[in-house]
Short mmCIF file of C-alpha atoms and ligand atoms in Angstrom, two decimals:
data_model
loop_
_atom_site.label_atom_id
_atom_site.label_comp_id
_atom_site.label_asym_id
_atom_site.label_seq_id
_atom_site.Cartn_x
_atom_site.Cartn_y
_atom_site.Cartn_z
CA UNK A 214 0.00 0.00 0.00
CA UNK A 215 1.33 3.53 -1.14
CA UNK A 216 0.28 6.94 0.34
CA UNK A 217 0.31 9.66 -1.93
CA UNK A 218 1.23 13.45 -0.62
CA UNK A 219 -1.46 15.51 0.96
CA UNK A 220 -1.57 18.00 -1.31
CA UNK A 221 -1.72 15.45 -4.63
CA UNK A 222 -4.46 16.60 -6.98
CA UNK A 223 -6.57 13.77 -8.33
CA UNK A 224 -8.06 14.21 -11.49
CA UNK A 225 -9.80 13.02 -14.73
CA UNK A 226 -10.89 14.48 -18.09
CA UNK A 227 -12.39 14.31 -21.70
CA UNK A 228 -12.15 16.12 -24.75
CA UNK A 229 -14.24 18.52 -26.61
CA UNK A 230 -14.67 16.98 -30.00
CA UNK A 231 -14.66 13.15 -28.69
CA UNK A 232 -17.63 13.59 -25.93
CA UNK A 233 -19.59 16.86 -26.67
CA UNK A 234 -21.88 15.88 -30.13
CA UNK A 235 -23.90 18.51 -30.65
CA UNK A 236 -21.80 19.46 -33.98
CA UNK A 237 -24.29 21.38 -35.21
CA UNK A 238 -26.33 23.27 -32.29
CA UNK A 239 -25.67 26.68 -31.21
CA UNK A 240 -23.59 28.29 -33.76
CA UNK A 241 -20.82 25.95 -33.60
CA UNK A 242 -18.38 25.70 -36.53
CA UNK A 243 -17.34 22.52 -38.56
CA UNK A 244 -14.33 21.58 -37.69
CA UNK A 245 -11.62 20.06 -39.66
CA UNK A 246 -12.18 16.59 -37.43
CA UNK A 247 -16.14 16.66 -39.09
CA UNK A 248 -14.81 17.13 -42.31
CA UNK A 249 -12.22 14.62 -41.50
CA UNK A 250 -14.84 12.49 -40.14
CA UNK A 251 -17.30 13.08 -43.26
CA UNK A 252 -14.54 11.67 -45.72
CA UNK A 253 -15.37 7.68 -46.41
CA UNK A 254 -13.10 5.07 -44.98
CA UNK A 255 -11.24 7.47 -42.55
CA UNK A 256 -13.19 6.43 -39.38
CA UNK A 257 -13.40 2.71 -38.29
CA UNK A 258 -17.78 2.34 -38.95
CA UNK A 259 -17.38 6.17 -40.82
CA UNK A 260 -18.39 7.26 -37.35
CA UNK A 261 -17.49 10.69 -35.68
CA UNK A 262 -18.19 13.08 -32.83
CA UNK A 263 -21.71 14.30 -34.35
CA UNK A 264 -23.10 13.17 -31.10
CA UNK A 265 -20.51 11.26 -29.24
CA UNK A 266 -21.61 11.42 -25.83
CA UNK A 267 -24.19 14.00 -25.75
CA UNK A 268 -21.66 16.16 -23.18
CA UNK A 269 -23.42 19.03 -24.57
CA UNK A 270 -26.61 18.26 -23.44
CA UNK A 271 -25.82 15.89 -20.35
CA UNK A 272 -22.52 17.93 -18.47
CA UNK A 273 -24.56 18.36 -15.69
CA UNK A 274 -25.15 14.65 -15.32
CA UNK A 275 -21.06 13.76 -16.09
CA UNK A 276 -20.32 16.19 -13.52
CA UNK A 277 -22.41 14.77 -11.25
CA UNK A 278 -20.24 11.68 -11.72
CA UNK A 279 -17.09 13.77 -10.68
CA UNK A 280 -18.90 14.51 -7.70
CA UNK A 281 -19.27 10.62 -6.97
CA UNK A 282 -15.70 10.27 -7.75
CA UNK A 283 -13.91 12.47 -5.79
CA UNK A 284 -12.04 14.51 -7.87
CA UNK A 285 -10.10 17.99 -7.31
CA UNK A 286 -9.76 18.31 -10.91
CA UNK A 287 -11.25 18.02 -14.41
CA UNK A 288 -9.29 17.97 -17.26
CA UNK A 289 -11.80 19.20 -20.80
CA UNK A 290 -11.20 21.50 -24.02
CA UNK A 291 -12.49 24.21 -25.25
CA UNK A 292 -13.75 23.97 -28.71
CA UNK A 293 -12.27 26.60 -31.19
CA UNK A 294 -15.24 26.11 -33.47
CA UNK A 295 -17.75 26.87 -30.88
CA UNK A 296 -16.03 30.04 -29.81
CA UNK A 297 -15.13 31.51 -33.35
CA UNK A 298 -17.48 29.65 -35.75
CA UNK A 299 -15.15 30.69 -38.70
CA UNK A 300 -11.85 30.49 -36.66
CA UNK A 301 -11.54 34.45 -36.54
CA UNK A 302 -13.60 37.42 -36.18
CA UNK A 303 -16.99 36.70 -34.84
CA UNK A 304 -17.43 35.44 -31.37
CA UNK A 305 -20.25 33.13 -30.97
CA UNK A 306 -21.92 33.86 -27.82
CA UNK A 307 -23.64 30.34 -27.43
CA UNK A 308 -20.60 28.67 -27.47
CA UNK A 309 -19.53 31.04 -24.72
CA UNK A 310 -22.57 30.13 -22.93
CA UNK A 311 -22.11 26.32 -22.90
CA UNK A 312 -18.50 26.46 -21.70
CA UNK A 313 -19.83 28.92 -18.79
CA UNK A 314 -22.08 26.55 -17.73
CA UNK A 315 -20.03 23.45 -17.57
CA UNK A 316 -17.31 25.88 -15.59
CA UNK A 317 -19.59 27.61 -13.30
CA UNK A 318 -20.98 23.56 -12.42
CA UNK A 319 -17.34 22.75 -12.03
CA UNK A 320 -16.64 25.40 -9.20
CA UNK A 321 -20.02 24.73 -7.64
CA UNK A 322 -18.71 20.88 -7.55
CA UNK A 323 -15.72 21.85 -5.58
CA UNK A 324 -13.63 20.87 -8.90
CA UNK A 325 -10.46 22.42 -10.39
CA UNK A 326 -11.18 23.29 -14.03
CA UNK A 327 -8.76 22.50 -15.91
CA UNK A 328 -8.69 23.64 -19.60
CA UNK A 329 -6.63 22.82 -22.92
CA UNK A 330 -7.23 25.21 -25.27
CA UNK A 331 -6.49 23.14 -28.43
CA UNK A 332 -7.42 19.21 -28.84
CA UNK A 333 -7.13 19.02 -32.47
CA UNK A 334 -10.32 20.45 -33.70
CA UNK A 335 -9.10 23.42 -35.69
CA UNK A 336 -12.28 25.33 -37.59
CA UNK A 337 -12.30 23.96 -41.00
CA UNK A 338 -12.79 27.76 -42.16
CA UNK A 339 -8.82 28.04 -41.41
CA UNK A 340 -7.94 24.89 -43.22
CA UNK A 341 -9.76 26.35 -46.12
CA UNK A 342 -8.60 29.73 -46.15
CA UNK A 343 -4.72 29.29 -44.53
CA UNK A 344 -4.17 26.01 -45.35
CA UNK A 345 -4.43 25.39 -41.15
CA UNK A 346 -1.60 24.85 -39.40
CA UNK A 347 0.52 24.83 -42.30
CA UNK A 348 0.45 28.50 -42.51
CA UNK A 349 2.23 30.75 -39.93
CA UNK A 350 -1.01 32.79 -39.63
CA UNK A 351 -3.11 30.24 -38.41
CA UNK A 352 -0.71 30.84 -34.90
CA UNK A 353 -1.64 34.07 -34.85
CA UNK A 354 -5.41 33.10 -35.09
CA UNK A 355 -4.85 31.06 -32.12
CA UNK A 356 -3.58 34.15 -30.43
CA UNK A 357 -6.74 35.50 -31.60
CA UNK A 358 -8.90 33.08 -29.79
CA UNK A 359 -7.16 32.61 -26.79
CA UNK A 360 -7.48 36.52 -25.93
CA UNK A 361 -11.09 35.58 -26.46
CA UNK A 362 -11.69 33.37 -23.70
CA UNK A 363 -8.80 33.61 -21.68
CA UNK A 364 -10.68 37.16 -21.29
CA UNK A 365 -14.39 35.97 -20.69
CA UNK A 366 -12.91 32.76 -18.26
CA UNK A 367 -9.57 34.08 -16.62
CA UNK A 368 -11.08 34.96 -13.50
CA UNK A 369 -12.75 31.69 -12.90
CA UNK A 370 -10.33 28.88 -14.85
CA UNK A 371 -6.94 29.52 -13.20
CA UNK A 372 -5.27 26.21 -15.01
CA UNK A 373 -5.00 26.53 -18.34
CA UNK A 374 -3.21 24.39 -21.12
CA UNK A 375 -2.01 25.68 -24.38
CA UNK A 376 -2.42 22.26 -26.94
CA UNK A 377 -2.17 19.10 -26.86
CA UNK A 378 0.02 16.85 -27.59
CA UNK A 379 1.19 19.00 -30.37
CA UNK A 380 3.27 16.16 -32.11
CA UNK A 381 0.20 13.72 -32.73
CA UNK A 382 -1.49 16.19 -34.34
CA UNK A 383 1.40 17.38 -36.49
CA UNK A 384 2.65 13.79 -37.41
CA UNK A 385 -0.84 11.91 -37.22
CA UNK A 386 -2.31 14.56 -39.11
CA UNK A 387 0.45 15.71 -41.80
CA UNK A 388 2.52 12.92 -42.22
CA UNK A 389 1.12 9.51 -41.53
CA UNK A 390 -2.19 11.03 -42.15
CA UNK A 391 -4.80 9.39 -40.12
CA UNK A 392 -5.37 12.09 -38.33
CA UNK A 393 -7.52 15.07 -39.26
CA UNK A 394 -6.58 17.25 -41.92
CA UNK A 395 -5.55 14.06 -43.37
CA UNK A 396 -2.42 14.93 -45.03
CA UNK A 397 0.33 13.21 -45.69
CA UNK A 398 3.40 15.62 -46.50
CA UNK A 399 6.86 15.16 -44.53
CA UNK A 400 7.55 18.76 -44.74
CA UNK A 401 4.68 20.12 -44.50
CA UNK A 402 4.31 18.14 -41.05
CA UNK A 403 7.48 19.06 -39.83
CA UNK A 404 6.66 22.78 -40.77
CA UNK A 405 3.73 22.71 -39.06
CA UNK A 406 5.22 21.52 -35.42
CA UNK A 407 7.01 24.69 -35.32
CA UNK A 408 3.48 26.79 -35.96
CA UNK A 409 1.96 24.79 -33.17
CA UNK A 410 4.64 26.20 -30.76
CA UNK A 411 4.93 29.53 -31.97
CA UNK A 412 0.75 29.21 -31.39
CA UNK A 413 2.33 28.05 -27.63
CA UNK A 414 4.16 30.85 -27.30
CA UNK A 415 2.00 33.07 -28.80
CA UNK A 416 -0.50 32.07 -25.77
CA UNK A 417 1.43 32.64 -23.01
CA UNK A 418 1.55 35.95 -22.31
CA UNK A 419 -1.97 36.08 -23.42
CA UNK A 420 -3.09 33.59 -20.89
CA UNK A 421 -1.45 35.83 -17.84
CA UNK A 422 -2.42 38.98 -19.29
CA UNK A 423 -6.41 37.68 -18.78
CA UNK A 424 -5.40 35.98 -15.55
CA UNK A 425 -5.31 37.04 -12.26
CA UNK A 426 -2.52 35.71 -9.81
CA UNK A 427 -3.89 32.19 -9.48
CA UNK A 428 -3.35 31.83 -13.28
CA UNK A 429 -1.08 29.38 -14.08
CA UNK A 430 -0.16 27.88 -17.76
CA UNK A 431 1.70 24.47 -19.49
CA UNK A 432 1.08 22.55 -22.50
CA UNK A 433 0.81 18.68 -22.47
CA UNK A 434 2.70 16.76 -24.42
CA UNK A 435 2.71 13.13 -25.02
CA UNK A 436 5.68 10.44 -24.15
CA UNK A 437 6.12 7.04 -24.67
CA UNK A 438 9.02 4.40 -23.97
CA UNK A 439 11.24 3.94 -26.24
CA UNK A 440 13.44 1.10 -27.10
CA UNK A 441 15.75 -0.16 -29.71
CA UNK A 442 15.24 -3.88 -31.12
CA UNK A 443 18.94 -4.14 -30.33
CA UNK A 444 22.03 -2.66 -29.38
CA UNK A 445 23.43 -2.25 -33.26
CA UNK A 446 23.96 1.14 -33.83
CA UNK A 447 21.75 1.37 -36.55
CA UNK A 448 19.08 0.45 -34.08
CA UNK A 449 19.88 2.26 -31.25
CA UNK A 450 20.30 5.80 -33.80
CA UNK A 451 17.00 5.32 -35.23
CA UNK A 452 15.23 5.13 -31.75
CA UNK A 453 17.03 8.64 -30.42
CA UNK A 454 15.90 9.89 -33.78
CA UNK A 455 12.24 9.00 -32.85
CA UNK A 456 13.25 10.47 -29.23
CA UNK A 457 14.07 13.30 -30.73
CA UNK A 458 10.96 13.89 -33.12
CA UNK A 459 8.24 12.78 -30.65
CA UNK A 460 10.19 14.44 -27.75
CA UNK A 461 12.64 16.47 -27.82
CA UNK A 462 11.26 18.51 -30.87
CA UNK A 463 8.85 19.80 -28.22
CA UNK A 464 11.03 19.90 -24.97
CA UNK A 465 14.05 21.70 -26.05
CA UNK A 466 12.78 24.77 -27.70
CA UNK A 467 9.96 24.92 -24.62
CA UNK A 468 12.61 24.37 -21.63
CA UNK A 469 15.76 24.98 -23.50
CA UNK A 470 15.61 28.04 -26.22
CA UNK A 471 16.23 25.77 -29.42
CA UNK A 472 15.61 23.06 -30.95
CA UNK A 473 17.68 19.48 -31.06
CA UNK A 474 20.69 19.81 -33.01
CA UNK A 475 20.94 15.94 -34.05
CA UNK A 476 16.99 16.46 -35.44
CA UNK A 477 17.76 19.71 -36.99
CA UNK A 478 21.25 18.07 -38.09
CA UNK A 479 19.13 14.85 -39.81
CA UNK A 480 16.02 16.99 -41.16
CA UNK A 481 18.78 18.79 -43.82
CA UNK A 482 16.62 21.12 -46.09
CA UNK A 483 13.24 19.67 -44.29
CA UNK A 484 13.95 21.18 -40.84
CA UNK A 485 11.07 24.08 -40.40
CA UNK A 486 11.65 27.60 -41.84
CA UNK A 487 11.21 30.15 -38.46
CA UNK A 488 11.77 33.71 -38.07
CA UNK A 489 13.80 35.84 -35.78
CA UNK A 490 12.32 35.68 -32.45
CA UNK A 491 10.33 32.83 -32.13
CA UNK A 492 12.33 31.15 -30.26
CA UNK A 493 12.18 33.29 -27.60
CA UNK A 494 8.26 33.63 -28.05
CA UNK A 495 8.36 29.26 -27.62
CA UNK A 496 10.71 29.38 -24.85
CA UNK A 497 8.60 31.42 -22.77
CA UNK A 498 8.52 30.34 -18.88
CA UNK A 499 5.49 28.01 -17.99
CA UNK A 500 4.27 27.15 -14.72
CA UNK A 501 4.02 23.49 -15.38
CA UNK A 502 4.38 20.62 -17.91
CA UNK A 503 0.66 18.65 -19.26
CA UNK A 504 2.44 14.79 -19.57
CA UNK A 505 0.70 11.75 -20.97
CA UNK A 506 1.72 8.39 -21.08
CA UNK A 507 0.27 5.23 -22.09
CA UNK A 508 2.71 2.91 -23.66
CA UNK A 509 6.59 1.84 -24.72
CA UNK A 510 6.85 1.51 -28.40
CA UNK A 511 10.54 -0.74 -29.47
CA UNK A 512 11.88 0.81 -32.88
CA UNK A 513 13.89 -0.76 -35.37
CA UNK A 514 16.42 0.83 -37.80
CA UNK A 515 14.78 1.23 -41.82
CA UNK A 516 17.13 1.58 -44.95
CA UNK A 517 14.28 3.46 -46.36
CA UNK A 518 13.31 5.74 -43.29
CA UNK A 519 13.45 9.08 -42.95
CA UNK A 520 11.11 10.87 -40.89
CA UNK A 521 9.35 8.06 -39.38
CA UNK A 522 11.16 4.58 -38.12
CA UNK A 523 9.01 1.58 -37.76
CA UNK A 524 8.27 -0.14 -34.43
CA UNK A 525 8.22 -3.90 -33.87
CA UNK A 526 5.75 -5.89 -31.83
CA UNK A 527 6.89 -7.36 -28.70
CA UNK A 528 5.42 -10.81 -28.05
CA UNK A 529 4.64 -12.52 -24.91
CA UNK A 530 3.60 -9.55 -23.00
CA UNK A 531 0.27 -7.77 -22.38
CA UNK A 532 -1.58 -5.73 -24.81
CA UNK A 533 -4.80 -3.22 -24.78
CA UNK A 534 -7.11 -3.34 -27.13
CA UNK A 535 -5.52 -0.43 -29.38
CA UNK A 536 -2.42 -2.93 -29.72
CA UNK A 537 -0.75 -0.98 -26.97
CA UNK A 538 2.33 -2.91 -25.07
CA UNK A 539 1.04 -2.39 -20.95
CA UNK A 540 4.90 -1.11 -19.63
CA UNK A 541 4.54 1.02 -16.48
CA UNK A 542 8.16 1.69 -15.73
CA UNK A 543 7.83 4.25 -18.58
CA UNK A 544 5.91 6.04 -16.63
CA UNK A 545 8.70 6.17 -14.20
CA UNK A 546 10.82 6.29 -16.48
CA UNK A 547 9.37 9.47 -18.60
CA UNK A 548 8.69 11.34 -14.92
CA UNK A 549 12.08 10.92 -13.85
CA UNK A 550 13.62 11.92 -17.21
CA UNK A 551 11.91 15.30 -17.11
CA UNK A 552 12.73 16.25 -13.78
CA UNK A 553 16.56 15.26 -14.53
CA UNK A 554 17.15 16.54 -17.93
CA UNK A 555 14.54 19.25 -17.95
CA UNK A 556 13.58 20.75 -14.48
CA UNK A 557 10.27 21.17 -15.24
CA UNK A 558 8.99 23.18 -11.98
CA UNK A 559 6.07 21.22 -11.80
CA UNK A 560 4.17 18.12 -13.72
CA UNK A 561 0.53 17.32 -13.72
CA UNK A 562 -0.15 13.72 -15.31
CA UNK A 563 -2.96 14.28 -17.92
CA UNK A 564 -3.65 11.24 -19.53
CA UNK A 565 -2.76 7.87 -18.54
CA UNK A 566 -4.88 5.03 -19.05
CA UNK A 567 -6.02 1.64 -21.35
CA UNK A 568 -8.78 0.41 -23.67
CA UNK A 569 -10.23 -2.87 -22.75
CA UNK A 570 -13.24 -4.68 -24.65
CA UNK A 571 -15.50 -3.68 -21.78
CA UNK A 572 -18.95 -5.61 -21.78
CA UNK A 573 -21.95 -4.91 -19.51
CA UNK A 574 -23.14 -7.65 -17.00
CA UNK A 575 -26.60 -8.81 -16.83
CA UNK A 576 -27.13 -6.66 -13.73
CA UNK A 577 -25.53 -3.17 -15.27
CA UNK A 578 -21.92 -3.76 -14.18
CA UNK A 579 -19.52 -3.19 -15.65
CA UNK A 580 -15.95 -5.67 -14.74
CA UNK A 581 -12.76 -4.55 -15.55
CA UNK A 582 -9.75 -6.07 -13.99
CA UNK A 583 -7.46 -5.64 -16.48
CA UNK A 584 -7.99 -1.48 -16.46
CA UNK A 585 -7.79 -1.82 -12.58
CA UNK A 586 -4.54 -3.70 -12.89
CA UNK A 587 -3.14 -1.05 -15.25
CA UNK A 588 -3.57 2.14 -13.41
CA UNK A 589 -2.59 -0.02 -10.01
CA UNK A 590 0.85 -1.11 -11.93
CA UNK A 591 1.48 2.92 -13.38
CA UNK A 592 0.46 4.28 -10.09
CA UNK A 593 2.70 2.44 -7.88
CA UNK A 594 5.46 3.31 -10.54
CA UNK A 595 4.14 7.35 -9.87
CA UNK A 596 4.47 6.70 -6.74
CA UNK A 597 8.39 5.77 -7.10
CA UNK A 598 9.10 8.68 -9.12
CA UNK A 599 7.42 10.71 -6.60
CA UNK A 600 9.67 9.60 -3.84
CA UNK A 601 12.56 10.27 -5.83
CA UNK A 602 11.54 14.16 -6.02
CA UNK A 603 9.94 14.36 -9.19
CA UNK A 604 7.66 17.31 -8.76
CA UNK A 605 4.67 15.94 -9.78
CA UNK A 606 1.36 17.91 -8.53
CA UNK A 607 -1.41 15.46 -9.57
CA UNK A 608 -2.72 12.89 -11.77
CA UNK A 609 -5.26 12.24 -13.57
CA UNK A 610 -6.97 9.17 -15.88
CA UNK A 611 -8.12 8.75 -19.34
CA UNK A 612 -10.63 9.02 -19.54
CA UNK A 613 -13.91 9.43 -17.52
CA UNK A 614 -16.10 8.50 -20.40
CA UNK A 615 -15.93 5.90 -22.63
CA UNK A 616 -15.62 8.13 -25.96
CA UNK A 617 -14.89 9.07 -29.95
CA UNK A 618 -11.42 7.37 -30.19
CA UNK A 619 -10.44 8.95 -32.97
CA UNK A 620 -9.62 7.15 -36.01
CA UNK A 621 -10.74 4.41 -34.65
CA UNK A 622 -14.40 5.41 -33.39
CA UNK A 623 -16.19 4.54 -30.50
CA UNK A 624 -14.89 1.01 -30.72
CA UNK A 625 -12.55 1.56 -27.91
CA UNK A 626 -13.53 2.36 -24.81
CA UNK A 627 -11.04 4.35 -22.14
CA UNK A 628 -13.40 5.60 -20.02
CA UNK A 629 -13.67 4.51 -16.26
CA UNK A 630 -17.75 5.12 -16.81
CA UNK A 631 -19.23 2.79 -19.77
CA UNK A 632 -21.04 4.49 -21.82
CA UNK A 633 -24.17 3.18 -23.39
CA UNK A 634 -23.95 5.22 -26.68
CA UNK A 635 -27.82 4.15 -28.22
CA UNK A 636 -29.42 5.31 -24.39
CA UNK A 637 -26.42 7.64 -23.87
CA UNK A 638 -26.88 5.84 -20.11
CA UNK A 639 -23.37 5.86 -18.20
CA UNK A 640 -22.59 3.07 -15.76
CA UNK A 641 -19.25 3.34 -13.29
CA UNK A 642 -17.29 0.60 -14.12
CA UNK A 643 -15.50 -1.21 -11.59
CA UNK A 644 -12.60 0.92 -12.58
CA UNK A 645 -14.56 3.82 -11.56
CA UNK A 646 -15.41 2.44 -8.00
CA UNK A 647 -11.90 1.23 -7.29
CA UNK A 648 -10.40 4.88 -8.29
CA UNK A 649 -12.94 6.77 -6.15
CA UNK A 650 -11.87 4.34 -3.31
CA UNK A 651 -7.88 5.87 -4.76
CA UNK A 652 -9.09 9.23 -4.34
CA UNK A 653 -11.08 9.20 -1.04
CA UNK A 654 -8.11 7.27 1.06
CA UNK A 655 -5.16 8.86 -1.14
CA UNK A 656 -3.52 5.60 -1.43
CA UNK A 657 -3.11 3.11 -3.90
CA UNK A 658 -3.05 -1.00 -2.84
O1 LIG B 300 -5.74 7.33 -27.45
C1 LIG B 300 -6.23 7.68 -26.19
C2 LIG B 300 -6.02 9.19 -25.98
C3 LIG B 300 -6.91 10.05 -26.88
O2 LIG B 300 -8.27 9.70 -26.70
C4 LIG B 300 -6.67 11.53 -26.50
O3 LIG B 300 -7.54 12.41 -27.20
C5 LIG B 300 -5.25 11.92 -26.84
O4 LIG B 300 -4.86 13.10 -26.13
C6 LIG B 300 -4.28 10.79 -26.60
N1 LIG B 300 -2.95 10.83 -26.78
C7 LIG B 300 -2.49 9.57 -26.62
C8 LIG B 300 -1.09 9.15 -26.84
C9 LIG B 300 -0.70 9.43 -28.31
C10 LIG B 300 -1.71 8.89 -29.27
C11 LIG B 300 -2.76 9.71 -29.68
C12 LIG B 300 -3.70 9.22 -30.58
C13 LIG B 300 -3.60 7.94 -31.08
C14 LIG B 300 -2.54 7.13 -30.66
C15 LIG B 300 -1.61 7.61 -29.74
C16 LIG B 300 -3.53 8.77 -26.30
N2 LIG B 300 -4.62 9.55 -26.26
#
């Protein structure tokens, strides 16, 4: 049995276009994710977040599930589309309205909002007209919208998060390409990772400006284990590589003014064009890092790679039902890494957490072990890295619904609550039960 500090936030979240439906109600934009969703053969079923979970409608019920939980914080995004239907200009004060009331329920809760600004769903009026994130301006857009509701929230959200996971989006949605926009142009991907943290940077200052002293601002970004097949060079080079794109693209020019010579060294003519200054616009001081983890991933060297090494399967061990290898020391591993090599003041844990094929019981239970055993094993490894010093301020699990998984629909389920998606009816899985049990004795068995 491990006891966690006394001041260690607990904490779950969703995301704006995977729970909230309601694409179409109040003004809301389209979004490059429904036009992503709309094309044929992108989506496992062709389904998307048209309704998802009904969030929009039914917050007040999900919240009422955070009550039952226990949690000091909620971790949810803010919708671009719903804010500035056409990604600029107009403010759309419905979309205002719905965010206001899922905050103002929040703080009546007793629960910690806090907010990511960016989870992918760009207005599809920017794609059109900039060519999205491909074009330095749509940055400045961002700017644009985060004065607007850092401004209309800043004295009531105090946590705020710039993007996520900026290199999924990039890569999964400009290189490999099964991510919305859907592209699939190395340079064009790489060029675009250095608009999403000028868009960072860009934020910042905006973010304080609308805050009040309780304001405080990070950006999560997403790590996984990484290994190399074996200890030939070859091997061993083309893992740091992928180190270096999926991590330390992000971290250096955030904690450390610039970005990775040995990336910027193997990009050649492909490394991003910038201007003078945005570095120091990127490295500007944040109050804490946004970390996610879920998984290791074991790459092998390619003759024929460039921008993207392959990873090999590793058998005999367990996997979740997105293929995932279950390997909690990287949690460890990744929290002790950034408090070494980085200093990162503070870390909150975002996302950590597993699909399983969860299946309802006769009597409306749902049983599932295997999630249990998961956040148990990555816990008790938090808990080590903890000890060790690693400033970490609070965790928190993906997800508390099951949800819109992306490219691969609402076939996987993350969420500690089941959801029922033809009744919309949530049940607390026995996940659920056994974190609120977590959260109300602080300790983890
Ligand atoms: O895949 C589970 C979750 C998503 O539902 C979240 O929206 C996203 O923030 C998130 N990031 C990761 C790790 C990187 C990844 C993202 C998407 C697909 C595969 C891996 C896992 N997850």
């Amino acid at each position: 049995m491990v006891q966690f500090p006394e001041q260690f936030r607990w904490g779950t979240g969703t995301y704006s276009y995977q729970v909230e439906g309601a694409a179409h109600e109040d003004g809301r934009g389209e979004s490059i994710w429904d036009r992503f969703c709309a094309t044929p053969g992108t989506i496992v079923n062709n389904e998307s977040g048209l309704v998802a979970c009904d969030h929009y409608h039914r917050y007040a019920e999900d919240i009422a599930l955070l009550k039952q939980l226990g949690v000091q914080m909620y971790h949810f995004s803010i919708a671009w589309p719903r804010i500035m239907p056409t990604g600029r200009g107009p403010v759309n004060q419905l979309g205002l309205d719905f965010y206001d009331r899922l905050v103002d329920a929040l703080l009546e809760a007793g629960i910690e909002p806090f907010a990511t600004l960016y989870h992918w769903d760009l207005p599809q009026a920017l794609q059109d007209e900039l060519g999205g994130w491909a074009n330095r301006e749509t940055a400045y857009a961002f700017a644009e919208y985060v004065d607007v509701v850092t401004k209309h929230f800043g004295s009531r959200i105090h946590n705020w998060l710039t993007l996520n996971e900026p290199a999924v989006t990039a890569f999964e949605g400009h290189e490999i390409g099964i991510h919305a926009p859907g592209a699939r142009d190395v340079r064009l991907a790489w060029q675009t990772t250095h608009h999403f943290l000028l868009a960072h940077g860009l934020a910042v200052p905006i973010i304080r400006a609308n805050g009040d002293e309780k304001t405080r601002v990070g950006i999560t970004l997403n790590f996984t284990q990484l290994d190399p097949v074996s200890d030939t060079p070859e091997d061993v080079a083309a893992t740091r590589f992928m180190d270096g794109k999926m991590h330390r693209w992000f971290l250096d020019p955030i904690f450390r003014g610039a970005y990775p010579a040995d990336v910027v060294k193997h990009l050649g003519d492909y490394v991003p064009k910038t201007e003078t200054g945005d570095a120091e616009i990127i490295a500007r001081p944040l109050d804490f890092l946004g970390a996610n983890y879920y998984t290791r991933s074991v790459i092998k060297h390619d003759p024929t790679a460039f921008s993207e090494y392959p990873s090999v399967d590793v058998e005999g061990v367990e996997h979740t039902e997105m293929d995932w290898e279950v390997y909690p020391r990287g949690i460890y591993n990744m929290l002790t890494r950034l408090h070494r090599e980085y200093a990162v003041p503070r870390i909150y844990l975002v996302e950590n957490g597993a699909a399983f094929a969860d299946a309802v019981n006769p009597d409306d239970t749902v049983d599932d072990p295997r999630r249990i055993a998961y956040l148990r094993e990555h816990l008790l490894q938090v808990h080590t890295a903890i000890a060790e010093g690693v400033p970490l301020a609070g965790y928190s699990v993906w997800a508390l619904l099951d949800n819109f998984e992306w490219s691969e629909g609402y076939r996987m389920r993350f969420g500690i609550v089941y959801v029922d998606y033809p009744t919309q009816k949530r049940i607390m899985k026995a996940s659920g039960h056994w974190y609120q049990k977590v959260i109300a004795s602080n300790t983890v068995h």
